[in-house]
Amino acid sequence: MDLKGVKEAFNEVVKNQEQVTSSYKEVIDQVENKIKEAIKKIKSVDHPSIDYNKSVITNLKQKLETIWPHDQRLKQSQKELNKSFTKYPKILSKFVDPDISEAYRNVDFDSGMLIVNLNFGKIIFQHGTVNQVILTSLSHEGLDDVADTFIEEYQEPDIKPFRSEFQRLQKVIKAFKAGNEVPALTMVSEYWHILEQNGSNLEFDICGLHYLKLLENGKRPDKAFKFAENHLLPFEKTHQNELNDLLGWMTLHIEPENSYRSYLLSQVKQEELVKEMTNQFFSIIGKNLLRVTIEARARALPTLLKLARAMSLNNHQEWKNMKKLPVAIDLGSEFQFHSVFVCPVTGEESVIQYMLPCDQFGNNQ
């Protein structure tokens, strides 16, 4: 979905709105100043007569009439704003449907199972799915007290492990920011296989950081050497240059310019590690499901509504009986899940190992 046009139209509305606001403020300031001048003129005379006051008010009225609503700048800026307001919904309607009521469907998520096919794939919502969506959102937003109360009230056993793992992650990141990398070291060691699959250098970076701190401590250099042997040398094939920097500094205290050691200890790298930890561990224990759901729905909804109008699918039962959509909806790679193998040519699904008619293989991996 290309939102560049929508963004440009929105920025134009914002710009024109700011101009209108500025023009109105100028006019209001002028009106305020004229009123203050009139009040000051009345107060400057001891016991002013009624005729005098009337003349001041009449003069004020004449001045105000020249300001409002005959200010041409105000008219022009308002005209530009109205023009951009008219243009923006037309551009926006190409990507989203302005009538949100059309997106409403009365779906019972927690009784039975709801299957939605997008791009020949399946998204299956089972019992407790809505509760999981709410909980992940609360946890990601840092509303810990609300999340704990939610678990207590709904008594969902399946979401308690996620909550405890999420709290653990928060403690790990908090400790790392405070200068304690040991909890992070434990966590990367636990999930090393997933980090390796994701192509992340997080484990090596955390191990390297811990090794440097052991060396700087100076009390137990043998402990640092042992740690390097067990945790850093296994990365020799993939991180040869970084290892040379670290081990060279350990033995000779020689540090080349722009070394990996100095970079690893820098504030910039520390911030990068916090960001990488957050991204990697959240991808392991669970993303913000509410955000993912809303974004996926926002992308798919215009196509679904056009499809419903074209095929006259106004009956909910017709949607429910549909095994798959007649057209594919491309939501982007970030919304692709492959728990079920789907042939990109025929759309046929497979969860066991066998050859599909198009000579491609499906399996349960």
Coordinates of C-alpha atoms in Angstrom, one line a residue:
M1 CA 0.0 0.0 0.0
D2 CA 1.5 3.3 -1.1
L3 CA 0.5 6.0 1.4
K4 CA 2.7 8.7 0.0
G5 CA -0.2 10.5 -1.7
V6 CA -2.3 10.3 1.5
K7 CA 0.6 11.7 3.5
E8 CA 1.1 14.6 1.1
A9 CA -2.6 15.4 1.2
F10 CA -2.7 15.2 4.9
N11 CA 0.4 17.5 5.3
E12 CA -1.4 20.0 2.9
V13 CA -4.4 20.0 5.2
V14 CA -2.2 20.6 8.3
K15 CA -0.3 23.4 6.6
N16 CA -3.5 25.2 5.5
Q17 CA -5.0 24.7 8.9
E18 CA -2.0 26.3 10.5
Q19 CA -2.2 29.2 8.1
V20 CA -5.9 29.7 8.9
T21 CA -5.2 29.5 12.7
S22 CA -2.4 32.1 12.3
S23 CA -4.7 34.4 10.3
Y24 CA -7.5 34.1 12.8
K25 CA -5.1 34.8 15.6
E26 CA -3.9 38.0 14.0
V27 CA -7.5 39.2 13.5
I28 CA -8.4 38.3 17.1
D29 CA -5.4 40.2 18.3
Q30 CA -6.4 43.2 16.3
V31 CA -9.9 43.1 17.6
E32 CA -8.6 42.8 21.2
N33 CA -6.3 45.8 20.8
K34 CA -9.1 48.0 19.4
I35 CA -11.3 47.0 22.3
K36 CA -8.5 47.8 24.8
E37 CA -7.9 51.2 23.1
A38 CA -11.7 52.0 23.4
I39 CA -11.7 51.0 27.1
K40 CA -8.6 53.0 27.8
K41 CA -10.1 56.1 26.0
I42 CA -13.3 55.8 28.2
K43 CA -11.3 55.5 31.4
S44 CA -9.1 58.4 30.5
V45 CA -12.0 60.8 31.0
D46 CA -13.4 61.6 34.4
H47 CA -17.2 61.1 34.5
P48 CA -17.6 60.7 30.7
S49 CA -21.0 61.5 29.4
I50 CA -23.3 59.0 27.7
D51 CA -22.8 60.7 24.4
Y52 CA -19.0 60.5 24.7
N53 CA -19.2 56.8 25.5
K54 CA -21.6 56.2 22.5
S55 CA -19.1 58.0 20.2
V56 CA -16.3 55.8 21.4
I57 CA -18.3 52.6 20.9
T58 CA -19.5 53.8 17.5
N59 CA -15.9 54.5 16.5
L60 CA -14.9 51.0 17.8
K61 CA -17.7 49.4 15.8
Q62 CA -16.5 51.1 12.6
K63 CA -12.9 49.9 13.2
L64 CA -14.0 46.4 13.9
E65 CA -16.1 46.3 10.7
T66 CA -13.0 47.1 8.7
I67 CA -11.1 44.1 10.3
W68 CA -13.9 41.5 10.4
P69 CA -15.0 39.8 8.2
H70 CA -13.4 41.8 5.4
D71 CA -9.8 40.7 6.0
Q72 CA -8.8 39.3 2.6
R73 CA -6.0 37.1 4.1
L74 CA -8.5 35.4 6.3
K75 CA -10.8 34.7 3.3
Q76 CA -7.9 33.3 1.2
S77 CA -6.5 31.0 3.9
Q78 CA -10.0 29.7 4.7
K79 CA -10.6 29.1 1.0
E80 CA -7.3 27.1 0.7
L81 CA -8.3 25.1 3.8
N82 CA -11.7 24.2 2.4
K83 CA -10.0 23.1 -0.9
S84 CA -7.6 20.8 0.9
F85 CA -10.4 19.4 3.1
T86 CA -12.3 18.5 0.0
K87 CA -9.3 16.9 -1.7
Y88 CA -8.1 14.9 1.2
P89 CA -11.1 12.5 1.7
K90 CA -11.1 11.7 -2.1
I91 CA -7.5 10.6 -1.9
L92 CA -8.0 8.8 1.4
S93 CA -11.0 6.9 0.0
K94 CA -8.7 5.2 -2.4
F95 CA -7.0 3.4 0.5
V96 CA -9.7 3.2 3.2
D97 CA -13.4 3.2 3.4
P98 CA -14.8 6.4 5.0
D99 CA -17.9 4.6 6.4
I100 CA -16.5 2.6 9.4
S101 CA -19.9 1.1 10.1
E102 CA -19.4 -1.1 7.0
A103 CA -16.5 -2.8 8.7
Y104 CA -18.8 -4.1 11.5
R105 CA -19.3 -7.8 11.8
N106 CA -21.0 -9.6 14.7
V107 CA -18.4 -12.3 15.3
D108 CA -18.2 -14.5 18.4
F109 CA -14.4 -15.0 18.6
D110 CA -14.4 -17.1 21.8
S111 CA -17.0 -19.7 20.8
G112 CA -15.7 -22.2 18.3
M113 CA -13.2 -20.9 15.7
L114 CA -13.1 -18.1 13.2
I115 CA -11.0 -18.8 10.0
V116 CA -10.0 -15.9 7.8
N117 CA -8.2 -16.6 4.5
L118 CA -5.9 -13.8 3.2
N119 CA -3.7 -14.4 0.3
F120 CA -4.6 -18.1 0.4
G121 CA -3.3 -18.3 4.0
K122 CA -5.2 -19.0 7.2
I123 CA -5.5 -17.0 10.4
I124 CA -7.2 -19.0 13.1
F125 CA -8.8 -17.3 16.1
Q126 CA -9.5 -19.9 18.9
H127 CA -10.8 -19.6 22.4
G128 CA -9.2 -16.7 24.4
T129 CA -7.8 -15.0 21.3
V130 CA -9.4 -11.6 22.1
N131 CA -8.1 -11.8 25.6
Q132 CA -4.6 -12.4 24.3
V133 CA -4.9 -9.5 21.9
I134 CA -5.9 -7.2 24.8
L135 CA -3.2 -8.5 27.1
T136 CA -0.4 -8.1 24.7
S137 CA -1.5 -4.6 24.0
L138 CA -1.6 -3.7 27.7
S139 CA 1.8 -5.2 28.2
H140 CA 3.4 -3.5 25.3
E141 CA 2.0 -0.2 26.4
G142 CA 3.5 -0.7 29.9
L143 CA 0.1 -0.8 31.7
D144 CA 1.3 -3.6 34.1
D145 CA -1.3 -3.0 36.8
V146 CA -4.2 -3.1 34.3
A147 CA -2.7 -6.3 32.7
D148 CA -2.4 -8.0 36.1
T149 CA -6.0 -7.1 37.0
F150 CA -7.1 -8.3 33.5
I151 CA -5.5 -11.7 34.1
E152 CA -7.1 -12.0 37.6
E153 CA -10.6 -11.2 36.4
Y154 CA -10.7 -13.3 33.2
Q155 CA -8.8 -16.3 34.7
E156 CA -7.2 -17.2 31.4
P157 CA -4.5 -19.8 32.1
D158 CA -3.0 -19.7 28.6
I159 CA -2.0 -16.0 28.8
K160 CA -0.2 -16.2 32.2
P161 CA 3.0 -17.7 30.7
F162 CA 3.2 -14.8 28.2
R163 CA 2.7 -12.3 31.0
S164 CA 5.5 -13.7 33.2
E165 CA 7.9 -13.9 30.2
F166 CA 7.0 -10.3 29.2
Q167 CA 7.8 -9.2 32.8
R168 CA 11.1 -11.0 32.6
L169 CA 12.0 -9.2 29.4
Q170 CA 11.2 -5.8 31.0
K171 CA 13.5 -6.6 33.9
V172 CA 16.3 -7.7 31.6
I173 CA 16.1 -4.5 29.6
K174 CA 15.9 -2.4 32.8
A175 CA 18.9 -4.1 34.2
F176 CA 20.9 -3.7 31.0
K177 CA 20.1 0.1 30.9
A178 CA 21.4 0.2 34.5
G179 CA 24.7 -1.4 33.4
N180 CA 24.0 -5.0 34.3
E181 CA 24.3 -7.2 31.3
V182 CA 24.1 -10.6 33.1
P183 CA 20.3 -11.1 32.8
A184 CA 20.6 -10.3 29.1
L185 CA 23.4 -12.8 28.8
T186 CA 21.2 -15.5 30.3
M187 CA 18.4 -14.7 28.0
V188 CA 20.4 -14.6 24.8
S189 CA 22.0 -17.9 25.8
E190 CA 18.5 -19.4 26.2
Y191 CA 17.3 -18.2 22.8
W192 CA 20.5 -18.4 20.8
H193 CA 19.1 -20.8 18.2
I194 CA 16.2 -18.4 17.4
L195 CA 18.6 -15.4 17.3
E196 CA 20.9 -17.4 14.9
Q197 CA 17.9 -18.2 12.7
N198 CA 17.0 -14.5 12.6
G199 CA 20.5 -13.5 11.6
S200 CA 21.0 -11.4 14.8
N201 CA 24.4 -10.6 16.3
L202 CA 22.9 -9.9 19.7
E203 CA 24.4 -13.0 21.4
F204 CA 27.9 -12.2 20.3
D205 CA 27.6 -8.5 21.2
I206 CA 26.2 -9.2 24.7
C207 CA 28.9 -11.9 25.3
G208 CA 31.6 -9.5 24.1
L209 CA 30.3 -6.7 26.4
H210 CA 30.3 -9.1 29.4
Y211 CA 33.8 -10.2 28.6
L212 CA 35.1 -6.6 28.5
K213 CA 33.5 -5.9 31.8
L214 CA 35.2 -9.0 33.3
L215 CA 38.5 -7.7 32.0
E216 CA 38.0 -4.2 33.3
N217 CA 37.1 -5.6 36.7
G218 CA 40.7 -6.9 36.8
K219 CA 40.2 -9.1 39.9
R220 CA 39.7 -12.4 38.0
P221 CA 41.4 -12.2 34.5
D222 CA 41.3 -16.0 34.4
K223 CA 37.5 -15.8 34.6
A224 CA 37.5 -13.5 31.6
F225 CA 39.8 -15.8 29.6
K226 CA 37.6 -18.8 30.4
F227 CA 34.5 -16.9 29.4
A228 CA 36.1 -15.9 26.1
E229 CA 37.1 -19.5 25.4
N230 CA 33.6 -20.9 26.1
H231 CA 31.4 -18.1 24.7
L232 CA 33.4 -16.0 22.2
L233 CA 35.7 -18.5 20.3
P234 CA 32.7 -20.4 18.9
F235 CA 32.0 -17.2 16.9
E236 CA 35.5 -17.3 15.3
K237 CA 34.2 -18.2 11.8
T238 CA 31.6 -15.5 11.7
H239 CA 33.2 -12.7 13.7
Q240 CA 36.9 -13.0 13.1
N241 CA 37.7 -9.3 12.9
E242 CA 35.8 -8.4 16.1
L243 CA 37.4 -11.3 18.0
N244 CA 40.9 -10.1 16.9
D245 CA 40.1 -6.7 18.4
L246 CA 38.8 -8.1 21.7
L247 CA 41.5 -10.8 22.1
G248 CA 44.3 -8.5 20.9
W249 CA 43.4 -5.9 23.5
M250 CA 43.2 -8.6 26.2
T251 CA 46.8 -9.8 25.5
L252 CA 48.7 -6.7 24.4
H253 CA 46.3 -3.9 25.4
I254 CA 46.7 -2.6 21.8
E255 CA 43.5 -1.0 20.4
P256 CA 43.4 -0.1 16.7
E257 CA 41.6 3.0 15.6
N258 CA 37.8 2.5 15.3
S259 CA 38.0 -0.8 17.1
Y260 CA 35.1 -3.1 17.9
R261 CA 35.9 -2.8 21.6
S262 CA 35.5 1.0 21.7
Y263 CA 32.3 0.8 19.6
L264 CA 30.8 -1.9 21.8
L265 CA 31.3 0.2 24.9
S266 CA 30.0 3.4 23.2
Q267 CA 26.6 4.9 24.2
V268 CA 25.4 4.6 20.6
K269 CA 26.0 0.8 20.6
Q270 CA 24.3 0.5 24.0
E271 CA 21.2 2.1 22.7
E272 CA 21.3 -0.1 19.6
L273 CA 21.6 -3.2 21.8
V274 CA 18.5 -2.2 23.8
K275 CA 16.6 -1.7 20.6
E276 CA 17.8 -5.0 19.2
M277 CA 17.0 -6.9 22.4
T278 CA 13.5 -5.4 22.4
N279 CA 12.8 -6.3 18.8
Q280 CA 14.3 -9.8 19.0
F281 CA 12.7 -10.8 22.3
F282 CA 9.3 -9.3 21.5
S283 CA 9.3 -11.3 18.2
I284 CA 9.9 -14.4 20.3
I285 CA 7.4 -13.9 23.1
G286 CA 4.8 -12.1 21.1
K287 CA 4.2 -8.8 19.3
N288 CA 1.5 -6.2 20.0
L289 CA -1.4 -8.3 18.6
L290 CA -3.8 -5.3 18.7
R291 CA -1.5 -3.2 16.6
V292 CA -0.8 -6.0 14.2
T293 CA -4.6 -6.8 13.9
I294 CA -5.6 -3.1 13.3
E295 CA -2.8 -2.5 10.7
A296 CA -3.6 -5.7 8.9
R297 CA -7.3 -5.0 8.9
A298 CA -6.8 -1.4 7.7
R299 CA -4.8 -2.7 4.7
A300 CA -7.3 -5.5 3.9
L301 CA -10.6 -3.7 4.6
P302 CA -10.9 -1.6 1.4
T303 CA -10.4 -4.6 -0.8
L304 CA -12.8 -6.7 1.3
L305 CA -15.5 -4.1 1.1
K306 CA -15.2 -3.7 -2.7
L307 CA -15.4 -7.5 -2.9
A308 CA -18.5 -7.6 -0.8
R309 CA -20.2 -4.9 -2.9
A310 CA -19.2 -6.5 -6.2
M311 CA -20.4 -10.0 -5.1
S312 CA -23.4 -8.7 -3.1
L313 CA -22.1 -10.5 0.0
N314 CA -24.2 -8.7 2.6
N315 CA -25.2 -11.8 4.5
H316 CA -22.8 -12.8 7.3
Q317 CA -23.5 -16.5 6.7
E318 CA -22.1 -16.1 3.1
W319 CA -18.8 -14.9 4.5
K320 CA -18.7 -17.6 7.1
N321 CA -19.3 -20.4 4.6
M322 CA -16.5 -19.0 2.3
K323 CA -13.5 -21.3 2.5
K324 CA -11.2 -18.8 0.8
L325 CA -11.4 -15.4 -0.9
P326 CA -11.8 -15.4 -4.6
V327 CA -8.9 -12.9 -4.9
A328 CA -5.6 -12.7 -3.0
I329 CA -5.0 -9.7 -0.7
D330 CA -1.4 -8.7 -0.4
L331 CA -0.7 -7.4 3.1
G332 CA 3.1 -7.3 2.8
S333 CA 5.8 -9.7 4.0
E334 CA 5.4 -8.6 7.7
F335 CA 1.9 -10.2 7.8
Q336 CA 2.9 -13.5 6.2
F337 CA 2.6 -16.5 8.5
H338 CA 3.5 -20.0 7.3
S339 CA 2.1 -22.4 9.8
V340 CA 0.2 -23.9 6.8
F341 CA 2.0 -24.4 3.5
V342 CA 0.1 -22.8 0.7
C343 CA 0.9 -23.3 -3.0
P344 CA 1.3 -19.8 -4.5
V345 CA 0.0 -21.1 -7.9
T346 CA -3.1 -23.1 -7.0
G347 CA -3.8 -21.9 -3.5
E348 CA -4.0 -25.5 -2.3
E349 CA -3.0 -26.0 1.3
S350 CA -0.9 -28.8 2.8
V351 CA 0.1 -29.7 6.4
I352 CA 1.8 -33.1 5.5
Q353 CA 4.6 -33.9 3.1
Y354 CA 3.4 -34.7 -0.4
M355 CA 3.7 -33.3 -3.8
L356 CA 1.0 -30.8 -5.0
P357 CA -0.3 -30.8 -8.5
C358 CA 2.0 -28.0 -9.5
D359 CA 5.1 -30.1 -8.5
Q360 CA 5.8 -28.1 -5.4
F361 CA 6.1 -29.8 -2.0
G362 CA 4.1 -29.1 1.2
N363 CA 5.1 -30.1 4.7
N364 CA 4.3 -29.5 8.3
Q365 CA 7.4 -27.5 9.1

